[in-house]
Amino acid sequence: MGPGAWRARGRSLGSARCPPSRGGKSFSLHLREVSTGCFLPVDGFSGVEKALKGTCLSWGKKMRMSRQVVRSSKFRHVFGQPAKADQCYEDVRVSQNTWDSGFCAVNPKFVALICEASGGGAFLVLPLGKTGRVDKNVPMVCGHTAPVLDIAWCPHNDNVIASGSEDCSVMVWEIPDGGLMLPLREPVVTLEGHTKRVGIVAWHPTAQNVLLSAGCDNVILVWDVGTGAAVLTLGSDVHPDTIYSVDWSRDGALICTSCRDKRVRIIEPRKGTIVAEKDRPHEGTRPVRAVFVSDGKILTTGFSRMSERQVALWDTKHLEEPLSLQELDTSSGVLLPFFDPDTNIVYLCGKGDSSIRYFEITSEAPFLHYLSMFSSKESQRGMGYMPKRGLEVNKCEIARFYKLHERKCEPIAMTVPRKSDLFQEDLYPPTAGPDAALTAEEWLGGRDAGPLLISLKDGYVPPKSRELRVNRGLDTGRKRTAPEASGAPSSDAISRLEEEMRKLQATVQELQKRLDRLEETVQAK
């Protein structure tokens, strides 16, 4: 009988191509595991049995070991899907500024992106559903006198957005439901305290109306937007050089910063104390980014001495060595990290790249697991990240990015492939809702609280617009320092009212002139 099949009872381990016999022929063997742990031929051939028996046993052991090594994760097959052309925002002039920020901010109601503008700084705000070609005369937010560098939506009011600019100011704006009908030039409040351009704005995750700003004057200011006052200051004694990134911890008790002096710091902002710091988390000279992740860890992105891009995971209690350090490639773009605390996935988006890498963070070694990479043809000028409550849970969408092209904003959905259309509870644990857990006064008084969680099982419907009220008269005696307060002095309420009256009178006069001209035109006809 010619070469026969090896048969045994048990589960299949696959097949293998075996070496040629003396006759010069090779054989395909289908292997099965048997209770005795070996492989037995039924219709055997003694000429090759001895040669193959050891090979097959060894191969079977390797197959069993390889199956045990593969890590189980429900996010192994997450994939990115760009939106169709009619679901993109076309013909928008994205800013050409070289500042390393996302230039885009989104929430369940609006998408905002920083645009090129003549004569000052401007950014565009569109209702989320207003896709397609954007009219060239669309009204924009245009109150800054110099280019806008960063924008951030308030997590507790989907109609309020903050902007930082090269004009050294921070402005807070209120966008009406349905979007802008006219250009918006007057902010709800202007926060003035920096002496150089403001490149970072970040809202407190759980306290109402608390906003952080960082400028190129190496100063971090924490504002109570409800009074328009700077209530905390971290001066240049904390950061002696340019601040590259600032991130709040999940409960807002700490901030994590990266600086041009090559140090990453964990700071308690109310006391002005440095809880921990790491010198040179990455050996390269390019900017470092740092964000809080789960279980008291931080994740950093940076460069090696050979300009290779790196991502590292650190335990804030033991910063001597990283828990994990991975080298990615040799591109020059700074990697912007976006962390999802519900899934423990971190997404890395590089400015100038055409890809999004994503990793899963676990509590056991090696801690940082590469999942996959979404790639496209065109490079990205910026990136926006949608909060979890703005996702489509019936499509198993676990993240959505808004990629800025040169003339377009393109949504990209990150999806877990599932056959069922039912709500997947393992993908959507309770997530941060739109309500604040603390007032500004409670947080300044020393209280901390995690975000108030909501379920997405029945979907999420954004609430109606909630008015942002600013009362500058309430900030008397409330300024504090960490260690010493300095901020924008509050304006007199009467002076502000007089200024408003003058502007209204000028507007009325202009409208009256237009009306007179129209009447003259009608009479002439």
PDB file of C-alpha atoms in Angstrom, residues 287-450:
ATOM      1  CA  PRO A 287       8.223  66.852  21.922  1.00  0.00           C
ATOM      2  CA  VAL A 288       6.826  64.321  24.392  1.00  0.00           C
ATOM      3  CA  ARG A 289       3.112  63.796  25.062  1.00  0.00           C
ATOM      4  CA  ALA A 290       1.726  62.302  28.278  1.00  0.00           C
ATOM      5  CA  VAL A 291      -1.779  61.194  29.293  1.00  0.00           C
ATOM      6  CA  PHE A 292      -3.317  59.422  32.265  1.00  0.00           C
ATOM      7  CA  VAL A 293      -4.574  55.902  31.613  1.00  0.00           C
ATOM      8  CA  SER A 294      -6.073  53.266  33.912  1.00  0.00           C
ATOM      9  CA  ASP A 295      -4.956  52.210  37.406  1.00  0.00           C
ATOM     10  CA  GLY A 296      -2.708  55.167  38.156  1.00  0.00           C
ATOM     11  CA  LYS A 297      -0.551  54.736  35.081  1.00  0.00           C
ATOM     12  CA  ILE A 298       0.523  57.255  32.469  1.00  0.00           C
ATOM     13  CA  LEU A 299       1.323  56.728  28.808  1.00  0.00           C
ATOM     14  CA  THR A 300       3.911  58.795  26.967  1.00  0.00           C
ATOM     15  CA  THR A 301       4.828  59.186  23.312  1.00  0.00           C
ATOM     16  CA  GLY A 302       8.184  60.520  22.197  1.00  0.00           C
ATOM     17  CA  PHE A 303      11.366  59.804  20.268  1.00  0.00           C
ATOM     18  CA  SER A 304      14.556  57.822  20.780  1.00  0.00           C
ATOM     19  CA  ARG A 305      18.063  59.185  20.231  1.00  0.00           C
ATOM     20  CA  MET A 306      17.868  57.817  16.688  1.00  0.00           C
ATOM     21  CA  SER A 307      14.576  59.715  16.112  1.00  0.00           C
ATOM     22  CA  GLU A 308      12.484  56.550  16.257  1.00  0.00           C
ATOM     23  CA  ARG A 309       8.986  57.165  17.558  1.00  0.00           C
ATOM     24  CA  GLN A 310       8.203  55.403  20.824  1.00  0.00           C
ATOM     25  CA  VAL A 311       5.284  54.717  23.133  1.00  0.00           C
ATOM     26  CA  ALA A 312       5.852  53.900  26.807  1.00  0.00           C
ATOM     27  CA  LEU A 313       3.682  52.941  29.775  1.00  0.00           C
ATOM     28  CA  TRP A 314       4.653  54.026  33.310  1.00  0.00           C
ATOM     29  CA  ASP A 315       3.544  53.326  36.863  1.00  0.00           C
ATOM     30  CA  THR A 316       3.319  56.721  38.583  1.00  0.00           C
ATOM     31  CA  LYS A 317       4.547  55.175  41.852  1.00  0.00           C
ATOM     32  CA  HIS A 318       7.677  53.721  40.237  1.00  0.00           C
ATOM     33  CA  LEU A 319       8.930  55.929  37.426  1.00  0.00           C
ATOM     34  CA  GLU A 320      12.466  54.536  37.362  1.00  0.00           C
ATOM     35  CA  GLU A 321      11.748  52.152  34.477  1.00  0.00           C
ATOM     36  CA  PRO A 322       8.793  51.893  32.086  1.00  0.00           C
ATOM     37  CA  LEU A 323       6.379  48.991  32.360  1.00  0.00           C
ATOM     38  CA  SER A 324       6.513  48.767  28.581  1.00  0.00           C
ATOM     39  CA  LEU A 325       8.466  50.574  25.860  1.00  0.00           C
ATOM     40  CA  GLN A 326       7.833  49.988  22.165  1.00  0.00           C
ATOM     41  CA  GLU A 327       9.455  51.508  19.108  1.00  0.00           C
ATOM     42  CA  LEU A 328       7.142  52.223  16.190  1.00  0.00           C
ATOM     43  CA  ASP A 329       8.799  53.873  13.180  1.00  0.00           C
ATOM     44  CA  THR A 330      11.069  56.755  12.169  1.00  0.00           C
ATOM     45  CA  SER A 331       8.506  59.375  11.175  1.00  0.00           C
ATOM     46  CA  SER A 332       8.946  62.930  12.476  1.00  0.00           C
ATOM     47  CA  GLY A 333       5.315  63.679  13.388  1.00  0.00           C
ATOM     48  CA  VAL A 334       4.364  63.983  17.062  1.00  0.00           C
ATOM     49  CA  LEU A 335       2.030  61.185  18.179  1.00  0.00           C
ATOM     50  CA  LEU A 336      -1.214  62.424  19.773  1.00  0.00           C
ATOM     51  CA  PRO A 337      -2.593  59.838  22.255  1.00  0.00           C
ATOM     52  CA  PHE A 338      -6.347  59.383  22.837  1.00  0.00           C
ATOM     53  CA  PHE A 339      -7.314  57.078  25.716  1.00  0.00           C
ATOM     54  CA  ASP A 340     -10.685  55.360  26.164  1.00  0.00           C
ATOM     55  CA  PRO A 341     -11.128  54.442  29.869  1.00  0.00           C
ATOM     56  CA  ASP A 342     -14.140  52.222  29.105  1.00  0.00           C
ATOM     57  CA  THR A 343     -12.210  49.795  26.889  1.00  0.00           C
ATOM     58  CA  ASN A 344      -8.630  50.543  28.038  1.00  0.00           C
ATOM     59  CA  ILE A 345      -7.634  51.177  24.430  1.00  0.00           C
ATOM     60  CA  VAL A 346      -5.234  53.972  23.521  1.00  0.00           C
ATOM     61  CA  TYR A 347      -5.159  55.343  19.972  1.00  0.00           C
ATOM     62  CA  LEU A 348      -2.052  57.031  18.552  1.00  0.00           C
ATOM     63  CA  CYS A 349      -2.526  59.554  15.748  1.00  0.00           C
ATOM     64  CA  GLY A 350       0.490  61.308  14.278  1.00  0.00           C
ATOM     65  CA  LYS A 351       0.239  64.670  12.565  1.00  0.00           C
ATOM     66  CA  GLY A 352       1.371  64.137   8.996  1.00  0.00           C
ATOM     67  CA  ASP A 353       0.688  60.387   9.249  1.00  0.00           C
ATOM     68  CA  SER A 354      -1.934  58.496   7.294  1.00  0.00           C
ATOM     69  CA  SER A 355      -2.592  55.902  10.001  1.00  0.00           C
ATOM     70  CA  ILE A 356      -4.069  55.348  13.462  1.00  0.00           C
ATOM     71  CA  ARG A 357      -2.408  52.739  15.692  1.00  0.00           C
ATOM     72  CA  TYR A 358      -4.239  51.310  18.671  1.00  0.00           C
ATOM     73  CA  PHE A 359      -3.092  49.373  21.724  1.00  0.00           C
ATOM     74  CA  GLU A 360      -4.857  47.654  24.616  1.00  0.00           C
ATOM     75  CA  ILE A 361      -3.643  48.284  28.161  1.00  0.00           C
ATOM     76  CA  THR A 362      -3.913  45.424  30.670  1.00  0.00           C
ATOM     77  CA  SER A 363      -2.996  44.950  34.323  1.00  0.00           C
ATOM     78  CA  GLU A 364      -0.535  42.114  33.636  1.00  0.00           C
ATOM     79  CA  ALA A 365       2.782  42.007  31.785  1.00  0.00           C
ATOM     80  CA  PRO A 366       3.564  43.025  29.127  1.00  0.00           C
ATOM     81  CA  PHE A 367       0.828  45.632  29.907  1.00  0.00           C
ATOM     82  CA  LEU A 368       0.742  47.300  26.463  1.00  0.00           C
ATOM     83  CA  HIS A 369      -0.546  45.121  23.614  1.00  0.00           C
ATOM     84  CA  TYR A 370      -0.526  46.208  19.992  1.00  0.00           C
ATOM     85  CA  LEU A 371      -3.913  45.534  18.367  1.00  0.00           C
ATOM     86  CA  SER A 372      -3.846  46.841  14.818  1.00  0.00           C
ATOM     87  CA  MET A 373      -3.508  49.891  12.595  1.00  0.00           C
ATOM     88  CA  PHE A 374      -5.952  51.770  10.394  1.00  0.00           C
ATOM     89  CA  SER A 375      -4.304  53.172   7.270  1.00  0.00           C
ATOM     90  CA  SER A 376      -5.494  55.475   4.520  1.00  0.00           C
ATOM     91  CA  LYS A 377      -3.918  57.233   1.553  1.00  0.00           C
ATOM     92  CA  GLU A 378      -4.015  60.867   2.677  1.00  0.00           C
ATOM     93  CA  SER A 379      -2.109  62.300   5.621  1.00  0.00           C
ATOM     94  CA  GLN A 380      -3.876  63.969   8.539  1.00  0.00           C
ATOM     95  CA  ARG A 381      -3.450  67.601   9.587  1.00  0.00           C
ATOM     96  CA  GLY A 382      -5.324  67.115  12.829  1.00  0.00           C
ATOM     97  CA  MET A 383      -7.696  64.802  14.656  1.00  0.00           C
ATOM     98  CA  GLY A 384     -10.846  65.051  16.765  1.00  0.00           C
ATOM     99  CA  TYR A 385     -12.118  62.363  19.157  1.00  0.00           C
ATOM    100  CA  MET A 386     -15.805  61.793  19.900  1.00  0.00           C
ATOM    101  CA  PRO A 387     -16.883  61.145  23.532  1.00  0.00           C
ATOM    102  CA  LYS A 388     -18.392  57.709  24.087  1.00  0.00           C
ATOM    103  CA  ARG A 389     -21.945  59.075  24.443  1.00  0.00           C
ATOM    104  CA  GLY A 390     -21.835  60.284  20.828  1.00  0.00           C
ATOM    105  CA  LEU A 391     -21.234  56.841  19.285  1.00  0.00           C
ATOM    106  CA  GLU A 392     -23.645  54.487  17.512  1.00  0.00           C
ATOM    107  CA  VAL A 393     -23.923  51.603  19.963  1.00  0.00           C
ATOM    108  CA  ASN A 394     -26.200  49.553  17.696  1.00  0.00           C
ATOM    109  CA  LYS A 395     -23.290  49.266  15.239  1.00  0.00           C
ATOM    110  CA  CYS A 396     -20.705  48.214  17.873  1.00  0.00           C
ATOM    111  CA  GLU A 397     -18.802  51.463  17.314  1.00  0.00           C
ATOM    112  CA  ILE A 398     -16.303  51.877  20.162  1.00  0.00           C
ATOM    113  CA  ALA A 399     -14.555  55.055  18.936  1.00  0.00           C
ATOM    114  CA  ARG A 400     -14.900  57.692  16.238  1.00  0.00           C
ATOM    115  CA  PHE A 401     -12.268  60.049  14.950  1.00  0.00           C
ATOM    116  CA  TYR A 402     -12.625  63.159  12.807  1.00  0.00           C
ATOM    117  CA  LYS A 403      -9.616  63.309  10.526  1.00  0.00           C
ATOM    118  CA  LEU A 404      -8.632  66.681   9.095  1.00  0.00           C
ATOM    119  CA  HIS A 405      -7.396  66.699   5.516  1.00  0.00           C
ATOM    120  CA  GLU A 406      -6.245  69.798   3.678  1.00  0.00           C
ATOM    121  CA  ARG A 407      -9.808  70.619   2.538  1.00  0.00           C
ATOM    122  CA  LYS A 408     -11.963  68.066   4.305  1.00  0.00           C
ATOM    123  CA  CYS A 409     -12.988  66.590   7.662  1.00  0.00           C
ATOM    124  CA  GLU A 410     -13.566  62.830   7.477  1.00  0.00           C
ATOM    125  CA  PRO A 411     -15.218  60.729  10.224  1.00  0.00           C
ATOM    126  CA  ILE A 412     -13.590  57.333  10.879  1.00  0.00           C
ATOM    127  CA  ALA A 413     -15.530  54.746  12.912  1.00  0.00           C
ATOM    128  CA  MET A 414     -13.639  52.114  14.923  1.00  0.00           C
ATOM    129  CA  THR A 415     -15.867  49.038  15.138  1.00  0.00           C
ATOM    130  CA  VAL A 416     -15.832  45.637  16.830  1.00  0.00           C
ATOM    131  CA  PRO A 417     -17.205  43.043  14.377  1.00  0.00           C
ATOM    132  CA  ARG A 418     -20.273  41.417  15.916  1.00  0.00           C
ATOM    133  CA  LYS A 419     -23.104  39.564  14.180  1.00  0.00           C
ATOM    134  CA  SER A 420     -25.826  40.655  16.584  1.00  0.00           C
ATOM    135  CA  ASP A 421     -27.443  44.100  16.400  1.00  0.00           C
ATOM    136  CA  LEU A 422     -28.409  43.929  20.081  1.00  0.00           C
ATOM    137  CA  PHE A 423     -26.748  46.134  22.682  1.00  0.00           C
ATOM    138  CA  GLN A 424     -23.368  44.645  23.627  1.00  0.00           C
ATOM    139  CA  GLU A 425     -22.949  45.238  27.354  1.00  0.00           C
ATOM    140  CA  ASP A 426     -19.338  44.047  27.381  1.00  0.00           C
ATOM    141  CA  LEU A 427     -18.405  46.781  24.883  1.00  0.00           C
ATOM    142  CA  TYR A 428     -20.321  49.584  26.582  1.00  0.00           C
ATOM    143  CA  PRO A 429     -19.955  49.705  30.370  1.00  0.00           C
ATOM    144  CA  PRO A 430     -21.443  52.770  32.099  1.00  0.00           C
ATOM    145  CA  THR A 431     -19.630  55.816  30.758  1.00  0.00           C
ATOM    146  CA  ALA A 432     -19.118  59.447  31.749  1.00  0.00           C
ATOM    147  CA  GLY A 433     -22.313  61.461  31.378  1.00  0.00           C
ATOM    148  CA  PRO A 434     -22.889  65.183  30.762  1.00  0.00           C
ATOM    149  CA  ASP A 435     -23.542  66.182  34.383  1.00  0.00           C
ATOM    150  CA  ALA A 436     -20.801  67.522  36.643  1.00  0.00           C
ATOM    151  CA  ALA A 437     -20.086  65.680  39.896  1.00  0.00           C
ATOM    152  CA  LEU A 438     -18.772  68.780  41.707  1.00  0.00           C
ATOM    153  CA  THR A 439     -19.100  72.536  41.680  1.00  0.00           C
ATOM    154  CA  ALA A 440     -16.021  74.683  41.220  1.00  0.00           C
ATOM    155  CA  GLU A 441     -16.193  75.686  44.886  1.00  0.00           C
ATOM    156  CA  GLU A 442     -16.283  72.060  46.055  1.00  0.00           C
ATOM    157  CA  TRP A 443     -13.275  71.108  43.945  1.00  0.00           C
ATOM    158  CA  LEU A 444     -11.290  74.145  45.069  1.00  0.00           C
ATOM    159  CA  GLY A 445     -12.180  73.218  48.647  1.00  0.00           C
ATOM    160  CA  GLY A 446     -10.390  69.883  48.266  1.00  0.00           C
ATOM    161  CA  ARG A 447     -13.111  67.470  47.202  1.00  0.00           C
ATOM    162  CA  ASP A 448     -12.565  64.921  44.420  1.00  0.00           C
ATOM    163  CA  ALA A 449     -15.092  62.756  42.613  1.00  0.00           C
ATOM    164  CA  GLY A 450     -15.154  60.508  39.593  1.00  0.00           C
TER     165      GLY A 450
END
